[in-house]
């Protein structure tokens, strides 16, 4: 959340002090390391260490709930990213555990620093800097991966009957989860039958038995689309790989609503300006990042399913016996680095990497609506709303020129946006004029409370695809698969006519500049604070 000048005066150190602290803290990280960290998981961890943003826990930690409890509390307190060096039950290099790869930092100035390090930015990057970075590949030519003969992920191998997932120190992340989740922050690799599209995506996976995971595959997701292509081809299974501890930039790309048909590995090559080093799998023609920490290979069944869950997820509510049938994935090979590291995500209430990556979809939505010709200046999904709200800043001059009405504009916008993958998680779109800071939740709620009349300025969409994991969809009334979406118009009717006869009432708006300056100069001397 952006701070007003008055809030910066109240209890926050001067910017000069913050900048001095940051220069000292990040001085050990070279420009090359900043670039390399987005392409290599271990370099990323090294950079966090040099940033002072890594907690290396050397005592033995139990993967049964203790790891999950620590990672969860890190998310709720914005503490350092934990690296568990000694996990109870680890054997033969499988494995250490790392958490909170894309969570927030406690420093106000470096709040988004850990996320920035995922994509080659400096730790002082703003949230908007990060959002813009995720779209840079759109204007560049896709860059195919560099296929190498070998890589660190091949240092150790096991196959077939030597594999027993129950013997791994897989974490039980929440007390009421339905099982141990080996996969919460790895990247699945699936390829279309014709070989033209390789999809990278993140979806959770619970250990089902000694050789199989049951994974949540959501309707409408790209992985589900590829799955359907294999079914239409008459197959009963498809090649599959799961890479854990991949290049951080690829992890974020796999979580974003990149357009259908785009191969994330090529997208990241374009974004970074350097091809990803990838290596062929042991059992299929799929390729995975050569520097991956752990790689599971096998097949995804197109027939067999089992109960998945419950799993306490990022919307922060647990429902008893919340289990559903989902596909089974058989593990036929495991390759891994020496002293491998398993990345985990322990979702819940704000703020963890589920929320940050979900919120990044707002920039994809912005790119989409601009391409469709809507007069939208900016977009932001407040982290506090877990990616389910998106605030749009409207170009009111262009809106006026279009001679439209609130009803016409909102209905046209909703019918297009809510059918696009960029808004899959978005249940509420809020429209604001240029005077509202859409990066401030305080501003958003103030404008919503004062400008959007219930019912009259709300446009509900029940004929569009839903986000079924939303608790009020899957545990409320009505259809689970459709609807539950709304546009809340926080523009006054006069703004559609090009008029503006109102302004905010606050310190910076309601007083002349010379009066403001005199008040600020005497603030501390008057005993009102620093």
Short mmCIF file of C-alpha atoms in Angstrom, two decimals:
data_model
loop_
_atom_site.label_atom_id
_atom_site.label_comp_id
_atom_site.label_asym_id
_atom_site.label_seq_id
_atom_site.Cartn_x
_atom_site.Cartn_y
_atom_site.Cartn_z
CA UNK A 1 0.00 0.00 0.00
CA UNK A 2 1.36 3.45 -0.90
CA UNK A 3 1.70 5.87 1.98
CA UNK A 4 0.48 9.45 1.98
CA UNK A 5 2.91 12.18 2.98
CA UNK A 6 1.23 12.50 6.35
CA UNK A 7 1.56 8.77 7.11
CA UNK A 8 5.22 8.86 6.12
CA UNK A 9 5.69 11.60 8.68
CA UNK A 10 4.10 9.49 11.40
CA UNK A 11 6.60 7.01 12.73
CA UNK A 12 8.53 6.17 9.56
CA UNK A 13 12.26 6.93 9.17
CA UNK A 14 13.21 9.61 6.65
CA UNK A 15 13.72 8.36 3.09
CA UNK A 16 17.40 9.28 3.25
CA UNK A 17 17.90 6.87 6.15
CA UNK A 18 16.04 4.12 4.32
CA UNK A 19 18.13 4.57 1.19
CA UNK A 20 21.38 4.49 3.18
CA UNK A 21 20.26 1.24 4.82
CA UNK A 22 19.38 -0.36 1.50
CA UNK A 23 22.65 0.56 -0.19
CA UNK A 24 24.56 -0.98 2.70
CA UNK A 25 22.39 -4.08 2.82
CA UNK A 26 22.53 -4.86 -0.91
CA UNK A 27 26.11 -3.80 -1.54
CA UNK A 28 27.32 -7.41 -1.70
CA UNK A 29 24.98 -8.34 -4.56
CA UNK A 30 26.55 -7.68 -7.95
CA UNK A 31 24.64 -6.70 -11.05
CA UNK A 32 25.46 -10.07 -12.59
CA UNK A 33 24.11 -11.90 -9.54
CA UNK A 34 20.91 -9.88 -9.80
CA UNK A 35 20.54 -11.07 -13.39
CA UNK A 36 21.54 -14.66 -12.65
CA UNK A 37 19.23 -15.01 -9.63
CA UNK A 38 16.15 -15.05 -11.86
CA UNK A 39 17.59 -17.99 -13.82
CA UNK A 40 18.96 -20.18 -11.04
CA UNK A 41 17.27 -21.17 -7.79
CA UNK A 42 20.47 -21.49 -5.76
CA UNK A 43 21.81 -18.15 -6.95
CA UNK A 44 18.46 -16.68 -5.90
CA UNK A 45 18.92 -18.11 -2.40
CA UNK A 46 22.50 -16.78 -2.30
CA UNK A 47 21.23 -13.31 -3.24
CA UNK A 48 18.62 -13.44 -0.47
CA UNK A 49 21.41 -14.41 1.92
CA UNK A 50 23.46 -11.37 0.88
CA UNK A 51 20.36 -9.18 1.14
CA UNK A 52 19.96 -10.27 4.76
CA UNK A 53 16.64 -11.85 3.77
CA UNK A 54 17.40 -15.51 4.51
CA UNK A 55 16.98 -17.36 7.81
CA UNK A 56 19.15 -20.49 7.75
CA UNK A 57 17.71 -22.89 10.29
CA UNK A 58 20.33 -25.50 11.20
CA UNK A 59 18.52 -27.35 14.00
CA UNK A 60 16.50 -30.42 13.06
CA UNK A 61 12.99 -29.43 12.04
CA UNK A 62 10.07 -31.82 11.71
CA UNK A 63 8.32 -31.80 8.31
CA UNK A 64 5.16 -32.88 10.12
CA UNK A 65 3.54 -29.48 10.82
CA UNK A 66 6.61 -27.70 12.25
CA UNK A 67 7.96 -26.66 8.84
CA UNK A 68 4.47 -25.59 7.80
CA UNK A 69 3.91 -23.61 10.99
CA UNK A 70 7.17 -21.70 10.56
CA UNK A 71 6.53 -20.90 6.90
CA UNK A 72 2.95 -19.83 7.66
CA UNK A 73 4.08 -17.47 10.42
CA UNK A 74 6.75 -16.03 8.13
CA UNK A 75 3.95 -15.14 5.70
CA UNK A 76 1.89 -13.49 8.42
CA UNK A 77 4.80 -11.47 9.83
CA UNK A 78 6.80 -10.73 6.64
CA UNK A 79 9.86 -12.35 8.21
CA UNK A 80 12.94 -13.65 6.38
CA UNK A 81 12.65 -16.57 3.97
CA UNK A 82 13.47 -19.79 5.88
CA UNK A 83 15.91 -22.42 4.61
CA UNK A 84 15.65 -25.61 6.66
CA UNK A 85 19.07 -27.23 6.45
CA UNK A 86 18.27 -30.30 8.57
CA UNK A 87 14.87 -31.86 7.93
CA UNK A 88 13.87 -34.84 10.03
CA UNK A 89 13.79 -37.95 7.86
CA UNK A 90 15.97 -36.53 5.07
CA UNK A 91 18.25 -39.14 3.53
CA UNK A 92 20.72 -39.33 0.64
CA UNK A 93 20.30 -35.66 -0.22
CA UNK A 94 16.48 -35.66 -0.22
CA UNK A 95 15.97 -32.98 0.96
CA UNK A 96 16.29 -29.57 2.53
CA UNK A 97 13.24 -27.28 2.46
CA UNK A 98 12.87 -23.61 1.52
CA UNK A 99 9.79 -21.44 2.01
CA UNK A 100 8.28 -18.07 1.14
CA UNK A 101 10.01 -17.58 -2.22
CA UNK A 102 7.69 -14.75 -3.27
CA UNK A 103 6.37 -13.36 0.00
CA UNK A 104 6.86 -9.85 1.36
CA UNK A 105 9.69 -8.31 3.38
CA UNK A 106 9.26 -6.36 6.60
CA UNK A 107 11.08 -3.25 5.32
CA UNK A 108 8.64 -0.68 3.97
CA UNK A 109 11.14 0.44 1.33
CA UNK A 110 11.93 -3.15 0.27
CA UNK A 111 8.45 -4.54 0.82
CA UNK A 112 8.47 -6.30 -2.55
CA UNK A 113 12.21 -6.99 -2.62
CA UNK A 114 12.03 -10.78 -2.53
CA UNK A 115 9.59 -10.84 -5.44
CA UNK A 116 11.82 -8.40 -7.32
CA UNK A 117 14.78 -10.75 -6.90
CA UNK A 118 12.74 -13.47 -8.65
CA UNK A 119 12.70 -11.47 -11.87
CA UNK A 120 16.03 -9.66 -11.95
CA UNK A 121 15.02 -6.37 -10.32
CA UNK A 122 16.67 -4.51 -7.47
CA UNK A 123 15.08 -4.97 -4.03
CA UNK A 124 13.76 -1.41 -3.92
CA UNK A 125 11.50 -2.03 -6.93
CA UNK A 126 7.92 -0.85 -6.61
CA UNK A 127 4.93 -3.13 -7.10
CA UNK A 128 4.28 -1.43 -10.44
CA UNK A 129 7.90 -2.06 -11.50
CA UNK A 130 7.32 -5.76 -10.85
CA UNK A 131 4.02 -5.81 -12.75
CA UNK A 132 5.53 -4.09 -15.78
CA UNK A 133 8.45 -6.52 -15.76
CA UNK A 134 6.07 -9.48 -16.14
CA UNK A 135 4.79 -8.04 -19.43
CA UNK A 136 8.11 -7.14 -21.08
CA UNK A 137 8.28 -10.36 -23.08
CA UNK A 138 5.07 -9.37 -24.89
CA UNK A 139 7.02 -6.93 -27.08
CA UNK A 140 9.95 -9.26 -27.75
CA UNK A 141 10.45 -12.34 -29.86
CA UNK A 142 10.09 -15.63 -28.01
CA UNK A 143 13.45 -17.22 -27.20
CA UNK A 144 13.65 -20.99 -27.39
CA UNK A 145 15.48 -22.76 -24.54
CA UNK A 146 19.06 -23.89 -24.86
CA UNK A 147 18.94 -27.70 -24.70
CA UNK A 148 22.00 -29.03 -22.88
CA UNK A 149 23.25 -32.61 -22.62
CA UNK A 150 23.44 -32.70 -18.83
CA UNK A 151 22.74 -30.59 -15.79
CA UNK A 152 22.85 -30.47 -11.99
CA UNK A 153 19.36 -31.98 -11.79
CA UNK A 154 20.88 -35.25 -13.10
CA UNK A 155 23.43 -35.66 -10.28
CA UNK A 156 21.32 -38.36 -8.61
CA UNK A 157 18.73 -40.70 -10.11
CA UNK A 158 16.25 -43.34 -9.02
CA UNK A 159 13.73 -45.32 -11.03
CA UNK A 160 10.71 -47.56 -10.77
CA UNK A 161 10.46 -49.78 -7.72
CA UNK A 162 13.29 -47.92 -5.99
CA UNK A 163 10.88 -45.01 -5.57
CA UNK A 164 8.74 -44.76 -2.46
CA UNK A 165 7.19 -41.34 -1.96
CA UNK A 166 6.26 -42.28 1.61
CA UNK A 167 9.96 -42.45 2.50
CA UNK A 168 10.55 -38.83 1.52
CA UNK A 169 10.29 -36.18 4.28
CA UNK A 170 7.32 -34.67 2.47
CA UNK A 171 5.72 -32.00 4.65
CA UNK A 172 2.34 -32.05 6.34
CA UNK A 173 1.75 -28.33 5.95
CA UNK A 174 -1.49 -27.73 7.90
CA UNK A 175 -2.98 -29.86 10.67
CA UNK A 176 -6.24 -30.41 8.76
CA UNK A 177 -4.76 -31.14 5.33
CA UNK A 178 -5.80 -34.45 3.83
CA UNK A 179 -2.24 -35.64 3.42
CA UNK A 180 1.35 -34.70 2.72
CA UNK A 181 1.79 -32.19 -0.08
CA UNK A 182 5.05 -32.79 -1.92
CA UNK A 183 4.06 -30.27 -4.56
CA UNK A 184 3.05 -26.75 -3.62
CA UNK A 185 5.61 -24.57 -5.42
CA UNK A 186 7.06 -26.67 -8.22
CA UNK A 187 6.29 -26.39 -11.93
CA UNK A 188 4.46 -29.06 -13.92
CA UNK A 189 5.49 -29.61 -17.54
CA UNK A 190 2.91 -30.89 -20.04
CA UNK A 191 3.07 -30.85 -23.83
CA UNK A 192 0.27 -30.92 -26.38
CA UNK A 193 0.05 -34.11 -28.48
CA UNK A 194 1.27 -32.28 -31.60
CA UNK A 195 4.32 -30.96 -29.73
CA UNK A 196 3.64 -27.30 -30.50
CA UNK A 197 2.88 -26.12 -26.96
CA UNK A 198 4.65 -26.94 -23.71
CA UNK A 199 2.75 -25.61 -20.73
CA UNK A 200 4.35 -24.80 -17.39
CA UNK A 201 1.94 -24.42 -14.49
CA UNK A 202 1.69 -24.66 -10.74
CA UNK A 203 -0.98 -26.88 -9.21
CA UNK A 204 -0.76 -28.65 -5.91
CA UNK A 205 -0.04 -32.34 -5.50
CA UNK A 206 -0.68 -34.65 -2.52
CA UNK A 207 1.00 -38.01 -2.01
CA UNK A 208 -1.59 -40.71 -2.79
CA UNK A 209 0.54 -43.83 -2.47
CA UNK A 210 4.16 -44.90 -2.87
CA UNK A 211 4.33 -44.00 -6.55
CA UNK A 212 1.50 -41.56 -7.23
CA UNK A 213 0.43 -38.00 -6.55
CA UNK A 214 -3.13 -36.76 -6.81
CA UNK A 215 -3.10 -33.23 -8.17
CA UNK A 216 -5.69 -30.47 -8.35
CA UNK A 217 -6.48 -29.85 -12.03
CA UNK A 218 -8.90 -26.96 -12.46
CA UNK A 219 -11.39 -26.62 -15.30
CA UNK A 220 -10.33 -24.00 -17.84
CA UNK A 221 -6.68 -24.02 -16.81
CA UNK A 222 -4.13 -24.52 -19.57
CA UNK A 223 -3.04 -27.84 -18.10
CA UNK A 224 -6.65 -29.01 -18.32
CA UNK A 225 -6.80 -27.88 -21.96
CA UNK A 226 -3.71 -29.94 -22.81
CA UNK A 227 -5.17 -32.86 -20.89
CA UNK A 228 -8.33 -32.64 -23.01
CA UNK A 229 -6.27 -32.66 -26.22
CA UNK A 230 -4.71 -35.98 -25.20
CA UNK A 231 -8.15 -37.40 -24.36
CA UNK A 232 -9.44 -36.34 -27.78
CA UNK A 233 -6.43 -38.12 -29.31
CA UNK A 234 -7.69 -41.33 -27.71
CA UNK A 235 -4.93 -41.65 -25.10
CA UNK A 236 -5.31 -42.87 -21.52
CA UNK A 237 -2.19 -41.16 -20.16
CA UNK A 238 0.26 -38.44 -21.14
CA UNK A 239 3.93 -37.70 -20.39
CA UNK A 240 4.46 -35.49 -17.37
CA UNK A 241 7.27 -33.95 -15.39
CA UNK A 242 7.33 -31.91 -12.20
CA UNK A 243 10.38 -29.75 -11.54
CA UNK A 244 10.92 -28.31 -8.08
CA UNK A 245 13.39 -25.53 -7.38
CA UNK A 246 13.34 -24.11 -10.91
CA UNK A 247 14.56 -20.69 -12.11
CA UNK A 248 12.53 -18.19 -10.05
CA UNK A 249 11.42 -16.23 -13.11
CA UNK A 250 9.91 -19.41 -14.56
CA UNK A 251 8.12 -20.12 -11.29
CA UNK A 252 6.39 -16.74 -11.47
CA UNK A 253 5.59 -17.11 -15.17
CA UNK A 254 4.02 -20.50 -14.47
CA UNK A 255 1.69 -18.82 -11.97
CA UNK A 256 0.60 -16.03 -14.32
CA UNK A 257 -2.29 -16.14 -16.83
CA UNK A 258 -0.05 -16.06 -19.90
CA UNK A 259 -2.11 -16.50 -23.10
CA UNK A 260 -3.03 -19.96 -24.32
CA UNK A 261 -0.47 -21.55 -26.63
CA UNK A 262 2.48 -19.61 -25.23
CA UNK A 263 5.33 -21.76 -23.91
CA UNK A 264 6.44 -20.23 -20.61
CA UNK A 265 10.08 -21.28 -21.02
CA UNK A 266 10.26 -19.31 -24.29
CA UNK A 267 8.40 -16.40 -22.72
CA UNK A 268 10.94 -16.17 -19.90
CA UNK A 269 13.82 -16.34 -22.36
CA UNK A 270 12.39 -13.26 -24.05
CA UNK A 271 11.78 -11.50 -20.72
CA UNK A 272 15.28 -12.16 -19.41
CA UNK A 273 17.03 -11.78 -22.75
CA UNK A 274 18.77 -15.11 -22.34
CA UNK A 275 17.56 -18.64 -23.15
CA UNK A 276 16.83 -21.02 -20.32
CA UNK A 277 19.17 -24.00 -20.07
CA UNK A 278 16.99 -27.09 -20.22
CA UNK A 279 17.73 -30.79 -20.32
CA UNK A 280 15.76 -33.73 -21.71
CA UNK A 281 13.91 -35.91 -19.25
CA UNK A 282 14.98 -39.50 -18.63
CA UNK A 283 11.72 -41.11 -19.75
CA UNK A 284 10.13 -38.74 -22.26
CA UNK A 285 10.88 -35.95 -24.72
CA UNK A 286 9.87 -33.29 -22.21
CA UNK A 287 12.58 -30.88 -21.12
CA UNK A 288 13.02 -29.34 -17.67
CA UNK A 289 15.37 -26.64 -16.37
CA UNK A 290 18.85 -28.14 -16.07
CA UNK A 291 19.41 -26.44 -12.71
CA UNK A 292 16.22 -27.80 -11.12
CA UNK A 293 16.61 -29.10 -7.58
CA UNK A 294 14.30 -32.12 -7.93
CA UNK A 295 12.53 -33.57 -10.97
CA UNK A 296 9.72 -36.12 -10.88
CA UNK A 297 8.98 -37.87 -14.18
CA UNK A 298 6.21 -40.17 -15.24
CA UNK A 299 2.72 -40.06 -16.65
CA UNK A 300 -0.53 -38.29 -15.87
CA UNK A 301 -3.53 -40.57 -16.04
CA UNK A 302 -6.42 -39.40 -18.19
CA UNK A 303 -8.69 -42.00 -16.61
CA UNK A 304 -7.78 -42.72 -13.00
CA UNK A 305 -8.71 -40.27 -10.25
CA UNK A 306 -8.66 -40.16 -6.46
CA UNK A 307 -9.74 -37.82 -3.70
CA UNK A 308 -7.55 -34.73 -3.31
CA UNK A 309 -7.62 -32.63 -0.17
CA UNK A 310 -8.68 -31.11 2.03
CA UNK A 311 -5.96 -28.48 1.66
CA UNK A 312 -5.98 -25.21 3.54
CA UNK A 313 -5.62 -22.77 0.69
CA UNK A 314 -4.86 -19.11 0.01
CA UNK A 315 -8.35 -17.72 0.55
CA UNK A 316 -7.91 -18.46 4.23
CA UNK A 317 -10.93 -20.64 5.05
CA UNK A 318 -10.98 -24.36 5.87
CA UNK A 319 -14.07 -26.51 5.32
CA UNK A 320 -14.26 -29.99 6.80
CA UNK A 321 -14.18 -32.91 4.34
CA UNK A 322 -13.56 -30.60 1.38
CA UNK A 323 -12.30 -33.33 -0.97
CA UNK A 324 -12.82 -33.81 -4.69
CA UNK A 325 -11.81 -36.36 -7.31
CA UNK A 326 -8.76 -35.33 -9.33
CA UNK A 327 -6.25 -37.00 -11.67
CA UNK A 328 -3.45 -39.29 -10.53
CA UNK A 329 0.16 -38.76 -11.61
CA UNK A 330 2.54 -41.74 -11.53
CA UNK A 331 6.20 -41.17 -10.65
CA UNK A 332 8.56 -43.45 -12.60
CA UNK A 333 11.80 -41.52 -12.10
CA UNK A 334 13.25 -38.99 -9.68
CA UNK A 335 16.41 -37.04 -10.47
CA UNK A 336 17.88 -34.47 -8.14
CA UNK A 337 20.83 -32.29 -7.24
CA UNK A 338 23.23 -33.05 -4.44
CA UNK A 339 21.72 -31.77 -1.17
CA UNK A 340 18.52 -30.90 -2.98
CA UNK A 341 16.12 -28.21 -1.79
CA UNK A 342 12.34 -28.60 -1.89
CA UNK A 343 10.49 -25.26 -2.21
CA UNK A 344 7.17 -25.12 -0.40
CA UNK A 345 4.25 -22.75 -0.17
CA UNK A 346 2.01 -22.81 2.90
CA UNK A 347 -1.03 -20.78 1.89
CA UNK A 348 -3.53 -19.16 4.21
CA UNK A 349 -4.43 -15.60 5.07
CA UNK A 350 -2.27 -12.79 3.70
CA UNK A 351 0.45 -12.53 2.59
CA UNK A 352 2.13 -15.47 0.88
CA UNK A 353 3.28 -16.22 -2.67
CA UNK A 354 -0.21 -17.37 -3.63
CA UNK A 355 -1.47 -13.85 -3.02
CA UNK A 356 1.44 -12.06 -4.67
CA UNK A 357 1.34 -14.20 -7.81
CA UNK A 358 -2.46 -14.01 -8.04
CA UNK A 359 -2.30 -10.23 -7.75
CA UNK A 360 0.22 -10.04 -10.60
CA UNK A 361 -2.54 -11.11 -12.97
CA UNK A 362 -3.79 -7.50 -12.89
CA UNK A 363 -1.08 -6.45 -15.34
CA UNK A 364 -2.08 -9.21 -17.74
CA UNK A 365 -5.66 -7.97 -17.43
CA UNK A 366 -4.49 -4.40 -18.13
CA UNK A 367 -2.65 -5.52 -21.26
CA UNK A 368 -5.77 -7.39 -22.39
CA UNK A 369 -8.29 -4.57 -21.90
CA UNK A 370 -6.03 -2.03 -23.59
CA UNK A 371 -5.69 -4.34 -26.58
CA UNK A 372 -9.49 -4.52 -26.71
CA UNK A 373 -9.73 -0.73 -26.86
CA UNK A 374 -11.12 0.02 -23.40
CA UNK A 375 -9.96 3.38 -21.95
CA UNK A 376 -8.14 1.94 -18.95
CA UNK A 377 -5.01 3.67 -17.64
CA UNK A 378 -3.89 1.23 -14.98
CA UNK A 379 -4.88 -1.85 -12.98
CA UNK A 380 -4.05 -3.20 -9.55
CA UNK A 381 -5.23 -6.18 -7.52
CA UNK A 382 -4.79 -5.26 -3.83
CA UNK A 383 -2.86 -7.94 -1.97
CA UNK A 384 -5.28 -7.62 0.94
CA UNK A 385 -8.02 -8.97 -1.34
CA UNK A 386 -5.92 -12.01 -2.31
CA UNK A 387 -6.12 -11.27 -6.02
CA UNK A 388 -9.92 -11.55 -6.14
CA UNK A 389 -10.50 -7.79 -6.54
CA UNK A 390 -9.03 -5.68 -9.34
CA UNK A 391 -9.15 -1.88 -9.36
CA UNK A 392 -9.12 -0.23 -12.78
CA UNK A 393 -8.22 3.42 -13.30
CA UNK A 394 -10.34 4.79 -16.15
CA UNK A 395 -9.30 7.48 -18.62
CA UNK A 396 -12.38 9.63 -18.07
CA UNK A 397 -11.56 11.96 -20.98
CA UNK A 398 -11.57 9.03 -23.40
CA UNK A 399 -14.64 7.63 -21.66
CA UNK A 400 -16.50 10.90 -22.24
CA UNK A 401 -15.45 10.97 -25.88
CA UNK A 402 -16.95 7.51 -26.39
CA UNK A 403 -20.39 8.88 -25.38
CA UNK A 404 -21.27 5.74 -23.45
CA UNK A 405 -23.22 5.13 -20.27
CA UNK A 406 -22.31 3.28 -17.10
CA UNK A 407 -24.56 0.36 -18.06
CA UNK A 408 -23.23 0.07 -21.61
CA UNK A 409 -19.60 0.38 -20.56
CA UNK A 410 -19.72 -2.02 -17.62
CA UNK A 411 -21.70 -4.69 -19.44
CA UNK A 412 -19.37 -4.59 -22.45
CA UNK A 413 -16.31 -4.70 -20.21
CA UNK A 414 -17.61 -7.55 -18.07
CA UNK A 415 -18.68 -9.77 -20.94
CA UNK A 416 -15.18 -9.60 -22.46
CA UNK A 417 -12.97 -9.50 -19.37
CA UNK A 418 -14.72 -12.16 -17.29
CA UNK A 419 -14.37 -14.63 -20.16
CA UNK A 420 -10.61 -14.13 -20.39
CA UNK A 421 -8.08 -16.14 -18.37
CA UNK A 422 -6.47 -12.95 -17.03
CA UNK A 423 -9.50 -12.44 -14.77
CA UNK A 424 -10.05 -16.08 -13.84
CA UNK A 425 -9.40 -15.34 -10.14
CA UNK A 426 -11.02 -11.90 -10.22
CA UNK A 427 -14.50 -11.77 -8.76
CA UNK A 428 -14.85 -7.99 -8.42
CA UNK A 429 -13.69 -5.29 -10.81
CA UNK A 430 -13.89 -1.76 -9.45
CA UNK A 431 -13.81 1.29 -11.73
CA UNK A 432 -12.24 4.55 -10.53
CA UNK A 433 -11.41 7.94 -11.94
CA UNK A 434 -7.89 9.41 -12.12
CA UNK A 435 -8.19 11.03 -8.67
CA UNK A 436 -8.14 7.65 -6.86
CA UNK A 437 -4.83 5.97 -6.02
CA UNK A 438 -5.58 2.38 -6.97
CA UNK A 439 -2.38 1.21 -5.22
CA UNK A 440 -3.80 2.34 -1.87
CA UNK A 441 -6.43 0.07 -0.33
CA UNK A 442 -7.39 3.00 1.88
CA UNK A 443 -8.22 5.04 -1.22
CA UNK A 444 -10.04 2.13 -2.86
CA UNK A 445 -12.31 1.52 0.12
CA UNK A 446 -12.97 5.25 0.59
CA UNK A 447 -14.00 5.67 -3.04
CA UNK A 448 -16.07 2.47 -3.00
CA UNK A 449 -17.91 3.59 0.13
CA UNK A 450 -18.73 7.02 -1.27
CA UNK A 451 -19.24 6.55 -5.02
CA UNK A 452 -20.78 3.15 -5.74
CA UNK A 453 -24.50 2.91 -4.97
CA UNK A 454 -25.50 -0.67 -4.10
CA UNK A 455 -27.44 -2.39 -6.89
CA UNK A 456 -27.66 0.70 -9.13
CA UNK A 457 -23.91 0.92 -9.77
CA UNK A 458 -23.22 -2.81 -9.54
CA UNK A 459 -23.37 -5.05 -12.60
CA UNK A 460 -23.56 -8.76 -11.81
CA UNK A 461 -22.46 -11.42 -14.30
CA UNK A 462 -23.90 -14.91 -13.79
CA UNK A 463 -23.31 -16.23 -17.32
CA UNK A 464 -19.50 -16.17 -17.24
CA UNK A 465 -17.02 -18.77 -15.91
CA UNK A 466 -16.58 -18.58 -12.14
CA UNK A 467 -13.63 -18.96 -9.82
CA UNK A 468 -15.01 -22.07 -8.10
CA UNK A 469 -12.47 -22.14 -5.26
CA UNK A 470 -14.01 -18.96 -3.85
CA UNK A 471 -15.72 -20.11 -0.63
CA UNK A 472 -19.01 -18.38 -1.41
CA UNK A 473 -19.07 -20.23 -4.74
CA UNK A 474 -18.24 -23.77 -3.63
CA UNK A 475 -19.95 -23.55 -0.22
CA UNK A 476 -22.65 -20.98 -0.91
CA UNK A 477 -25.82 -21.07 -2.95
CA UNK A 478 -26.13 -21.02 -6.73
CA UNK A 479 -24.01 -22.44 -9.51
CA UNK A 480 -20.43 -23.35 -8.64
CA UNK A 481 -19.14 -23.20 -12.23
CA UNK A 482 -20.73 -19.97 -13.45
CA UNK A 483 -21.17 -16.44 -12.18
CA UNK A 484 -20.17 -14.81 -8.93
CA UNK A 485 -18.60 -11.88 -10.81
CA UNK A 486 -19.41 -8.19 -10.53
CA UNK A 487 -18.28 -4.80 -11.80
CA UNK A 488 -18.67 -2.03 -9.23
CA UNK A 489 -18.76 1.36 -10.92
CA UNK A 490 -17.19 3.99 -8.66
CA UNK A 491 -17.46 6.70 -11.30
CA UNK A 492 -20.10 9.39 -10.85
CA UNK A 493 -22.53 9.90 -13.76
CA UNK A 494 -20.99 13.34 -14.28
CA UNK A 495 -17.64 11.71 -15.08
CA UNK A 496 -19.22 9.99 -18.08
CA UNK A 497 -20.25 13.48 -19.25
CA UNK A 498 -16.79 14.98 -18.82
CA UNK A 499 -17.67 16.94 -15.69
CA UNK A 500 -15.95 16.99 -12.31
CA UNK A 501 -17.37 19.25 -9.63
CA UNK A 502 -15.89 17.42 -6.63
CA UNK A 503 -12.55 16.84 -4.96
CA UNK A 504 -11.12 14.92 -2.04
CA UNK A 505 -11.13 16.52 1.40
CA UNK A 506 -7.68 15.99 2.92
CA UNK A 507 -4.52 17.80 3.96
CA UNK A 508 -2.95 17.87 0.50
CA UNK A 509 -6.09 19.00 -1.33
CA UNK A 510 -7.96 21.32 1.02
CA UNK A 511 -5.19 23.80 1.88
CA UNK A 512 -2.91 26.09 -0.14
CA UNK A 513 0.64 24.89 -0.72
CA UNK A 514 2.18 27.62 1.44
CA UNK A 515 -0.03 26.63 4.38
CA UNK A 516 0.91 22.97 3.97
CA UNK A 517 4.62 23.81 3.92
CA UNK A 518 4.35 25.97 7.05
CA UNK A 519 2.51 23.20 8.91
CA UNK A 520 5.11 20.61 7.89
CA UNK A 521 8.04 22.83 8.83
CA UNK A 522 6.66 23.32 12.33
CA UNK A 523 5.23 19.83 12.82
CA UNK A 524 7.97 18.43 15.02
CA UNK A 525 8.51 21.68 16.88
CA UNK A 526 4.83 21.84 17.70
CA UNK A 527 5.18 18.47 19.42
CA UNK A 528 2.98 16.67 16.90
CA UNK A 529 5.44 13.93 15.92
CA UNK A 530 8.44 13.25 13.71
#
